[in-house]
Tab-separated table of C-alpha atoms in Angstrom:
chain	number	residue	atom	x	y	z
A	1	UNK	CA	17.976	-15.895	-29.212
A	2	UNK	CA	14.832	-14.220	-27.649
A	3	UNK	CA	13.129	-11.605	-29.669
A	4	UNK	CA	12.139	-9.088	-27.371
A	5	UNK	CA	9.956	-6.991	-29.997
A	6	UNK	CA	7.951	-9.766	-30.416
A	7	UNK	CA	6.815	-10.486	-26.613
A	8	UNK	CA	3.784	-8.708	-25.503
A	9	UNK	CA	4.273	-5.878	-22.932
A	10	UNK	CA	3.268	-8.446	-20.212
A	11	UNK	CA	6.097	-11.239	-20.857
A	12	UNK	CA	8.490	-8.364	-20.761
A	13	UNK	CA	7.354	-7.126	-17.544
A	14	UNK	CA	7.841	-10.810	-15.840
A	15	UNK	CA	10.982	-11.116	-17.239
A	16	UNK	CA	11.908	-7.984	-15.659
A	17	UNK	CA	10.670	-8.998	-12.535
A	18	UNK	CA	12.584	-12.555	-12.690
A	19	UNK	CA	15.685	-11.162	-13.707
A	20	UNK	CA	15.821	-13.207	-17.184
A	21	UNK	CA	16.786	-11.556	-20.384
A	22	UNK	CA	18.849	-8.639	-20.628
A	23	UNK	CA	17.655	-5.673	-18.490
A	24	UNK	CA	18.639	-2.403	-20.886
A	25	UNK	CA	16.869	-4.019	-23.775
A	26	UNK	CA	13.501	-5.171	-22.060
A	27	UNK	CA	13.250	-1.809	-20.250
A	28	UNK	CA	14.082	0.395	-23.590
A	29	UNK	CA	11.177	-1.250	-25.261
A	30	UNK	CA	8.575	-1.293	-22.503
A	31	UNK	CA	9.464	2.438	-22.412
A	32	UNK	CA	8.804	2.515	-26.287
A	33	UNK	CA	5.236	0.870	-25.394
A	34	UNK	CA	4.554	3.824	-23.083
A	35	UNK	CA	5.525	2.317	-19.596
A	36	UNK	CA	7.501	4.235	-17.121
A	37	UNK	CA	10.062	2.056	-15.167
A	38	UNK	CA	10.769	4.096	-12.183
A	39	UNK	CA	13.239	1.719	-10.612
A	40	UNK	CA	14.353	-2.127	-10.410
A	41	UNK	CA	14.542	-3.287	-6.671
A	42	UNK	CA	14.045	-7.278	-6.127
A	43	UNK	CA	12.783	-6.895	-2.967
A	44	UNK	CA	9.744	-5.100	-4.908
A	45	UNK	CA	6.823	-6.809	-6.402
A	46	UNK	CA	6.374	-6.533	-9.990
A	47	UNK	CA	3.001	-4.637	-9.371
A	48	UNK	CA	5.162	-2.024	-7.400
A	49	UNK	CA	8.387	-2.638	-10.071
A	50	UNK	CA	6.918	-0.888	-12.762
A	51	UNK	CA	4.458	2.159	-13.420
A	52	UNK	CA	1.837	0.389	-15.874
A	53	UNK	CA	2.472	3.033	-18.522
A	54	UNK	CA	-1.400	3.491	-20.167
A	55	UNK	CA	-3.670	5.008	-17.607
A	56	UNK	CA	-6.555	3.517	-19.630
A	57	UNK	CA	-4.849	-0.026	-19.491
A	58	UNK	CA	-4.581	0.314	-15.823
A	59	UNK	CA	-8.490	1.079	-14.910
A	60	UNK	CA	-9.527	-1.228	-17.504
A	61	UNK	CA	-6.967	-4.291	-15.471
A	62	UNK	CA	-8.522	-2.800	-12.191
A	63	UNK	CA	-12.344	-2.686	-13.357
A	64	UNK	CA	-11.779	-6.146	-14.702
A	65	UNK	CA	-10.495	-7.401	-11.026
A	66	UNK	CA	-12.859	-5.485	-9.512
A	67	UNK	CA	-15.866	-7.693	-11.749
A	68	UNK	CA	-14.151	-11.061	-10.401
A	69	UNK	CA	-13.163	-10.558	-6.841
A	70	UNK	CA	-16.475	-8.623	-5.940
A	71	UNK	CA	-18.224	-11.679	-6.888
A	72	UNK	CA	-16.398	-13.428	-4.786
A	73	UNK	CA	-17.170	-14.807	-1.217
A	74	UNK	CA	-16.920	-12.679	1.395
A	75	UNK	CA	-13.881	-13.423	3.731
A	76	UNK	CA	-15.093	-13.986	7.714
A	77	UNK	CA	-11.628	-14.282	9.816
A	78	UNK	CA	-11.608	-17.348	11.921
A	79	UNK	CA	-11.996	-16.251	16.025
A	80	UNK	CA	-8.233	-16.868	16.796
A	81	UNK	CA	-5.214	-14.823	18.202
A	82	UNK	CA	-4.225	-11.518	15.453
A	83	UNK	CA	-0.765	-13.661	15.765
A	84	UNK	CA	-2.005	-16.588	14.672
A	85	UNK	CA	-4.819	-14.829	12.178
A	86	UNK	CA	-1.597	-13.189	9.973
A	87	UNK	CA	0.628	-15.816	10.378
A	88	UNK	CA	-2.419	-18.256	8.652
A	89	UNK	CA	-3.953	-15.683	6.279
A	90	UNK	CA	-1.743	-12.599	6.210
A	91	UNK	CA	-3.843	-10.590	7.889
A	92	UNK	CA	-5.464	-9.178	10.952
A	93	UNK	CA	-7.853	-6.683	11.836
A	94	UNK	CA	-7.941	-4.968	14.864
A	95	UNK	CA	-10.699	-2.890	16.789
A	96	UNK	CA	-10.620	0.242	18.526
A	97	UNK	CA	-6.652	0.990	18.545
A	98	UNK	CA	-6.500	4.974	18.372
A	99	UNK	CA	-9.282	7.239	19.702
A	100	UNK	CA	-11.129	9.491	17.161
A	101	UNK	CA	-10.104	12.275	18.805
A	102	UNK	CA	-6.358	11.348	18.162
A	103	UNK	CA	-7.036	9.647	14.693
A	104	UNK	CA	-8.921	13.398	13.899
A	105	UNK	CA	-5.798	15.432	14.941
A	106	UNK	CA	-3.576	13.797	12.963
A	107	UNK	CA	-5.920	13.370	10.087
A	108	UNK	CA	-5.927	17.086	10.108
A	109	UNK	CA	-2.052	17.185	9.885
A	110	UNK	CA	-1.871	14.932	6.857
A	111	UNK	CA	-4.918	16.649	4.868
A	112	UNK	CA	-2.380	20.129	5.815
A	113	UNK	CA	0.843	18.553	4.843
A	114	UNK	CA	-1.205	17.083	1.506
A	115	UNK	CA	-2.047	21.301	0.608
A	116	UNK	CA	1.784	22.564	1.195
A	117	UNK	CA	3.478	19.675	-0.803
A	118	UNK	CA	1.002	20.257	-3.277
A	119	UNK	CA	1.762	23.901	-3.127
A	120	UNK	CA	5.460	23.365	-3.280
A	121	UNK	CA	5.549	20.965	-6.402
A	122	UNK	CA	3.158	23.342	-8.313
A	123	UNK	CA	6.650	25.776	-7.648
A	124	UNK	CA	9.007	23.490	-8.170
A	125	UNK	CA	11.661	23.704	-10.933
A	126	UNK	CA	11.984	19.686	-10.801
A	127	UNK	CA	8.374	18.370	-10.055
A	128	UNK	CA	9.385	15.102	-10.016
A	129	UNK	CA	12.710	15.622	-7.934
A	130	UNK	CA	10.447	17.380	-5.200
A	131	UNK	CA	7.446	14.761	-5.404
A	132	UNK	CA	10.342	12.216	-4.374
A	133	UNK	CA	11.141	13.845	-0.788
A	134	UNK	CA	7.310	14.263	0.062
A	135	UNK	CA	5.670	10.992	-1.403
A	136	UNK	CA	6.104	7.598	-2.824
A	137	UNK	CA	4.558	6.593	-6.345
A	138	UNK	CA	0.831	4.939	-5.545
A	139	UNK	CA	0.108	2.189	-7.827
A	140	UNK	CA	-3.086	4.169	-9.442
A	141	UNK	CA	-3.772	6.488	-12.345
A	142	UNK	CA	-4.307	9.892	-11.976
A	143	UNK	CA	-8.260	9.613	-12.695
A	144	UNK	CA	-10.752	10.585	-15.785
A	145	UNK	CA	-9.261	14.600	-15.498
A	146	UNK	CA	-5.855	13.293	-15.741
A	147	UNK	CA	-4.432	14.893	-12.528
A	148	UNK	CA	-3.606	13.370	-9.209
A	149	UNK	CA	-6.507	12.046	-6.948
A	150	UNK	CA	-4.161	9.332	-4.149
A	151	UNK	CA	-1.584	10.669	-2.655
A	152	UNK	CA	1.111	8.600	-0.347
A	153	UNK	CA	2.418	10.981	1.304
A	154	UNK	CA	5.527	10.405	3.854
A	155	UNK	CA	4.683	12.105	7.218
A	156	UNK	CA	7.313	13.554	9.875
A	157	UNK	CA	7.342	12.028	13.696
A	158	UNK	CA	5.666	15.339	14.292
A	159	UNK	CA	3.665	15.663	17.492
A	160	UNK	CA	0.443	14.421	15.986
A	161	UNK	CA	1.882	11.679	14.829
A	162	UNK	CA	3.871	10.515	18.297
A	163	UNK	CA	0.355	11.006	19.298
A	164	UNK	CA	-0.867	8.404	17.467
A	165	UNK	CA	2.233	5.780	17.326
A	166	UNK	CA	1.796	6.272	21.282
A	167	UNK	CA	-1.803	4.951	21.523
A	168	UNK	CA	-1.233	2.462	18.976
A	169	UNK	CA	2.021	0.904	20.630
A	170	UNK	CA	-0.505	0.471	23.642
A	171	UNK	CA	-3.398	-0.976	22.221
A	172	UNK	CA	-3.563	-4.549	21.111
A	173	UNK	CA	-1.913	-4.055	17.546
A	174	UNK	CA	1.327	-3.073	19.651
A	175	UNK	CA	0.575	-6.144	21.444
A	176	UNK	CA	0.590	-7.970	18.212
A	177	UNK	CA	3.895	-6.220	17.279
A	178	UNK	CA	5.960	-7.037	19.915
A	179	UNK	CA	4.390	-10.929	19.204
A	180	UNK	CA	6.038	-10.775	15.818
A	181	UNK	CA	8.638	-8.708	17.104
A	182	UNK	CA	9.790	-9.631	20.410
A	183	UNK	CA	13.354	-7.998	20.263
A	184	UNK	CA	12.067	-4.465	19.248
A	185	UNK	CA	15.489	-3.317	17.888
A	186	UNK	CA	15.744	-6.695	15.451
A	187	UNK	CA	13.097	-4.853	13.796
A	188	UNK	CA	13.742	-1.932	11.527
A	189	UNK	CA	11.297	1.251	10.844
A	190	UNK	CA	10.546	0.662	6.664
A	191	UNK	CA	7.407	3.610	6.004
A	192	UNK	CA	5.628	6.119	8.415
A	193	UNK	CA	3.167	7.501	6.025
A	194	UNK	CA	-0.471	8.168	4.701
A	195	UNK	CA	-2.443	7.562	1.669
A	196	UNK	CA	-5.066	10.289	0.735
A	197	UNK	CA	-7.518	9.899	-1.750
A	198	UNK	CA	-10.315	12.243	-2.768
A	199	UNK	CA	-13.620	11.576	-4.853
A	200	UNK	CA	-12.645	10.774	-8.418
A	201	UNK	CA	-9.181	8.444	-7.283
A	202	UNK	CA	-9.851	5.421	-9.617
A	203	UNK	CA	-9.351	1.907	-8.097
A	204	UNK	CA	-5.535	-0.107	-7.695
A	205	UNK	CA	-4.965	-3.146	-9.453
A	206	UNK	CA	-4.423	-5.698	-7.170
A	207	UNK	CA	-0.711	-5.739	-6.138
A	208	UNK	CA	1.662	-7.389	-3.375
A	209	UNK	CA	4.317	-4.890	-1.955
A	210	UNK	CA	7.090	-7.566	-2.019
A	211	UNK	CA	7.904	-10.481	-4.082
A	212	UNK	CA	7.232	-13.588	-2.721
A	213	UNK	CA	9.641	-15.010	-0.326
A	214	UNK	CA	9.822	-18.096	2.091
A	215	UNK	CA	9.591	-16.089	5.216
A	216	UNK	CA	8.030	-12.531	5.597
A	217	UNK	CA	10.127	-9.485	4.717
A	218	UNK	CA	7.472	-7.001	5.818
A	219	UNK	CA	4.126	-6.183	7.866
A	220	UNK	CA	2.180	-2.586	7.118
A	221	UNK	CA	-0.530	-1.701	9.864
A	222	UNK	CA	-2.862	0.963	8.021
A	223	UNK	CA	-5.473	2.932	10.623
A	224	UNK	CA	-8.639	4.447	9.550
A	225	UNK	CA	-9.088	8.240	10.058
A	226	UNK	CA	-12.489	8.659	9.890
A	227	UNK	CA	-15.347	6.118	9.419
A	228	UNK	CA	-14.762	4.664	5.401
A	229	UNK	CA	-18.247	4.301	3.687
A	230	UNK	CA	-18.523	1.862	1.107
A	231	UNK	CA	-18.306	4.833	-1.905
A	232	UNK	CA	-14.886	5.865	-0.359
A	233	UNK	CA	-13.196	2.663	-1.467
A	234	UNK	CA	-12.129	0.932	0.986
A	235	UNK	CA	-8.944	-1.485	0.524
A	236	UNK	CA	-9.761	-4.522	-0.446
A	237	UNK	CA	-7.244	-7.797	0.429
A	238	UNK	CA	-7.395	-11.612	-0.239
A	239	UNK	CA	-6.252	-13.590	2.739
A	240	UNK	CA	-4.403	-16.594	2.266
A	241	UNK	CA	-2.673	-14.908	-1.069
A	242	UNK	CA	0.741	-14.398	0.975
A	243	UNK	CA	1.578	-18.099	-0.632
A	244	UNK	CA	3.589	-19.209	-3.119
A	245	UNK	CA	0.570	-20.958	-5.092
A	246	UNK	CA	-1.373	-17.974	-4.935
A	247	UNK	CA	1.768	-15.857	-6.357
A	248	UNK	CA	1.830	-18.549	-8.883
A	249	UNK	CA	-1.583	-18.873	-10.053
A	250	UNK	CA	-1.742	-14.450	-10.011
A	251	UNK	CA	1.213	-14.646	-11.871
A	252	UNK	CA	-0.221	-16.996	-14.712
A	253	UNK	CA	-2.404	-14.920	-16.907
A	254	UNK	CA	-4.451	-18.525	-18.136
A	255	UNK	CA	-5.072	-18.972	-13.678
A	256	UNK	CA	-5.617	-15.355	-12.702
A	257	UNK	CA	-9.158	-15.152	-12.938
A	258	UNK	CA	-9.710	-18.312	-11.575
A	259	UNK	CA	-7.836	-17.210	-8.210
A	260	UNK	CA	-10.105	-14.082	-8.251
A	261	UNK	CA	-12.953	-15.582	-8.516
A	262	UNK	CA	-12.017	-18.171	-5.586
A	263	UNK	CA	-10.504	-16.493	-3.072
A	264	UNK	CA	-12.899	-14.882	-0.092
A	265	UNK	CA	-12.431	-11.354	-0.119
A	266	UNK	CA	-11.875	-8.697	2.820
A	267	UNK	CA	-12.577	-4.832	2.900
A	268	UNK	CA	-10.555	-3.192	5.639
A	269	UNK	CA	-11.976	-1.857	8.533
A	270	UNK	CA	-14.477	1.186	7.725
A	271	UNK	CA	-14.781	2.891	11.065
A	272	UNK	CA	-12.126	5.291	12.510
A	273	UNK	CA	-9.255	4.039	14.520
A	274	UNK	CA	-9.883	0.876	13.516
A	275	UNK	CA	-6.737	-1.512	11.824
A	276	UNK	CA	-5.701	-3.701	9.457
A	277	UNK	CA	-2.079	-5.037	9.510
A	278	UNK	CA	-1.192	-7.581	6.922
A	279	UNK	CA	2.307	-9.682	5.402
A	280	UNK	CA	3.772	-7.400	2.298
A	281	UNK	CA	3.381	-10.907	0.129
A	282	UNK	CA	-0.559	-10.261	0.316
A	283	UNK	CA	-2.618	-9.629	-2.838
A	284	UNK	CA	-4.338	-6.464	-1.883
A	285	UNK	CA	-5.925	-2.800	-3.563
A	286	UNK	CA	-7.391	0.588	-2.795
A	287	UNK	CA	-10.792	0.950	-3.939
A	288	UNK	CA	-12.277	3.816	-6.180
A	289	UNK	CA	-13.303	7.176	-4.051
A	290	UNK	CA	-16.519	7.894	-5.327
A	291	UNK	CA	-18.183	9.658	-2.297
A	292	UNK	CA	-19.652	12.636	-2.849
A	293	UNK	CA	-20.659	15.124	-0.314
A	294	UNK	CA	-21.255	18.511	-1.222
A	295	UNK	CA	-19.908	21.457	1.090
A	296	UNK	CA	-17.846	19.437	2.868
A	297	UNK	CA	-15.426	22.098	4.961
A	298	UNK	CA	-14.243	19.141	7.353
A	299	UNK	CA	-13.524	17.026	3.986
A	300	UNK	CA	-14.426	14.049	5.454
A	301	UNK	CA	-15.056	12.490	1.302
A	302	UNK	CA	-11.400	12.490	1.099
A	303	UNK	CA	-10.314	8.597	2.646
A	304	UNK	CA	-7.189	9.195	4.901
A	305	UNK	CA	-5.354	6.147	6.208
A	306	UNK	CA	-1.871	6.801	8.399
A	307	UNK	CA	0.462	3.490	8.270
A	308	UNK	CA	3.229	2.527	9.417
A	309	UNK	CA	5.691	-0.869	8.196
A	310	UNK	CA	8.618	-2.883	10.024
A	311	UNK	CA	10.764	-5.472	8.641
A	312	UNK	CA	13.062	-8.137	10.692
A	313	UNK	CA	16.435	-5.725	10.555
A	314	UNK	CA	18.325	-6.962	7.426
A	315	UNK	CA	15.142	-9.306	6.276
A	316	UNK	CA	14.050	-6.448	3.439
A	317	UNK	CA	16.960	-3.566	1.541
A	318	UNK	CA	15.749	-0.308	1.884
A	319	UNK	CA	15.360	1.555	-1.501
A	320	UNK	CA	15.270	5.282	-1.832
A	321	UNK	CA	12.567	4.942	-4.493
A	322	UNK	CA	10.183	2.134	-2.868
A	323	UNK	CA	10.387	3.630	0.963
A	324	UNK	CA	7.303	5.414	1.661
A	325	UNK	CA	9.621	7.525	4.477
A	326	UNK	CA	11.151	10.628	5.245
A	327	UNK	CA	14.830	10.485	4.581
A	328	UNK	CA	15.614	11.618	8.095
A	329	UNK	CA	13.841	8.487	9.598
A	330	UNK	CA	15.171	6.212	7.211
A	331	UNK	CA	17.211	3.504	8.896
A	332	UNK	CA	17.042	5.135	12.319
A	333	UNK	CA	14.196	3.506	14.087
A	334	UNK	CA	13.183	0.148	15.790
A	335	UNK	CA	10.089	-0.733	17.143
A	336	UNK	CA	11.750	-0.436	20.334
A	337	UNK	CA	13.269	2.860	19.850
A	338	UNK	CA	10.069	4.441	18.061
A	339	UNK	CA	8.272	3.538	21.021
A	340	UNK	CA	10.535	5.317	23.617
A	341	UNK	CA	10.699	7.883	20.798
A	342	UNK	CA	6.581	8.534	21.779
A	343	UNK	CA	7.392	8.019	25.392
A	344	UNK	CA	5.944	4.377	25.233
């Protein structure tokens, strides 16, 4: 039979992923090599299956993707329809779809909600109990002082943010929605949420949010709050990676590096209310928040990006644990309903 002390931490990690081997056994000894498995969902990627246990393994796997895909090309998308752009390369970008005075307003609201919850867990009998209702786990470490510098926060359909699903449902990326979407309520509201980070956040390792699948499970819109400078770490994706080969070769620790080092790569959009909206199969990462502006009362050297996801109703299982969403919206919105919901 297999010897599951003998595999290195990776092999045990795919095999969790893949289902092979027996589950209890592979997950008691990746806990005994220092990894945290917060939950087992299939619908989840492997990068978002498992926490990576070592926070010094993780920057050193994220510095070492940073090396290859920064030498990379530079990915130009082709001049064709934002339908047609994700379909082809799992992702779009998309000028201009919230107003700064909006995206400022409800950047305000997050960067308030981010000071409570943080007040509340510091209170908290059960940290991690509370951190559960207010955020999802990012895939990141904590950063060199070894406390929490990304947040992904779960936001409320407050009034700021109807505010901002409003102008967004009437701009051209809720033109692309209802393209992928046509019947609003075969769609199903998966995360309404924002992820904060401040100078000193340390960079993701590259990471899909779903396993790959024949057809699409999921599509996440993210939307710059304020303009994203280059030191802010902006997130970084590689079109065309939504494809089983790509999965493959990122999945084959001998091919990895060569897919880095081939594959153009993007840098979301860096001015405010500007979009991004790409397929859940797409290799993608935050960057490393290294701004640093002195004084700052309006904190504009934290990065703030709201986002929302839908997924074809019944095309993805919603998880308690994976669900960056409040558990009062959970399961209760189309994309036809949210946008009445706004007054769309």
């Amino acid at each position: 039979g297999l010897l599951y002390s003998d595999m290195k931490a990776e092999d045990l990690l795919r095999m969790l992923e893949t289902g092979e081997g027996d589950e209890n056994t592979i997950v008691a000894l990746l806990k005994e090599q220092g990894y945290e498995i917060d939950f087992v969902d299939e619908s989840v990627s492997g990068e978002a299956l498992y926490g990576a246990g070592d926070e010094g393994d993780l920057i050193a796997r994220a510095d070492q993707e940073y090396e290859l895909t920064r030498n990379s090309p530079t990915c130009i998308l082709p001049d064709s329809t934002p339908a047609e752009c994700l379909k082809t390369h799992g992702v779009a970008v998309l000028k201009n779809v919230m107003s700064p005075e909006t995206a400022f307003a409800l950047r305000s609201m997050i960067l308030k909600a981010r000071e409570t919850t943080e007040q509340t867990l510091m209170t908290s009998g059960d940290a991690d109990d509370a951190a559960e209702v207010y955020m999802s786990s990012v895939l990141a470490p904590k950063g060199s002082e070894g406390v929490r510098k990304r947040w992904d926060l779960k936001v409320p359909l407050c009034t700021e943010v109807k505010a901002g699903l409003k102008e967004l449902f009437t701009s051209s990326l809720g033109d692309l929605l209802h393209e992928v979407f046509p019947d609003g309520e075969a769609s199903i509201l998966q995360e309404l949420a924002a992820i904060i980070s401040i100078p000193g956040a340390p960079r993701q390792v590259l990471h899909s949010d779903t396993t790959y699948t024949d057809e699409a499970v999921l599509y996440t819109a993210f939307i710059a709050l304020q303009n994203v400078t280059q030191d802010m770490g902006p997130t970084t994706l590689l079109p065309g990676t939504h494809s089983a080969e790509a999965h493959q070769l990122f999945d084959d620790a001998m091919q990895k590096d060569q897919l880095l080092r081939g594959t153009p790569h993007l840098q979301a959009p860096i001015h405010v209310g500007d979009a991004v909206i790409y397929d859940s199969r797409l290799l993608h990462c935050g960057g490393a928040n290294e701004e640093r502006r002195e004084g700052q009362l309006d904190r504009l050297d934290q990065r703030v990006l709201f986002y929302f996801s839908f997924s074809p109703r019944g095309g993805l299982e919603q998880s308690n644990n994976v669900a960056s969403i409040t558990s009062e919206l959970q399961g209760k919105y189309g994309l036809a309903s949210l946008r009445r919901a706004v007054g769309c």
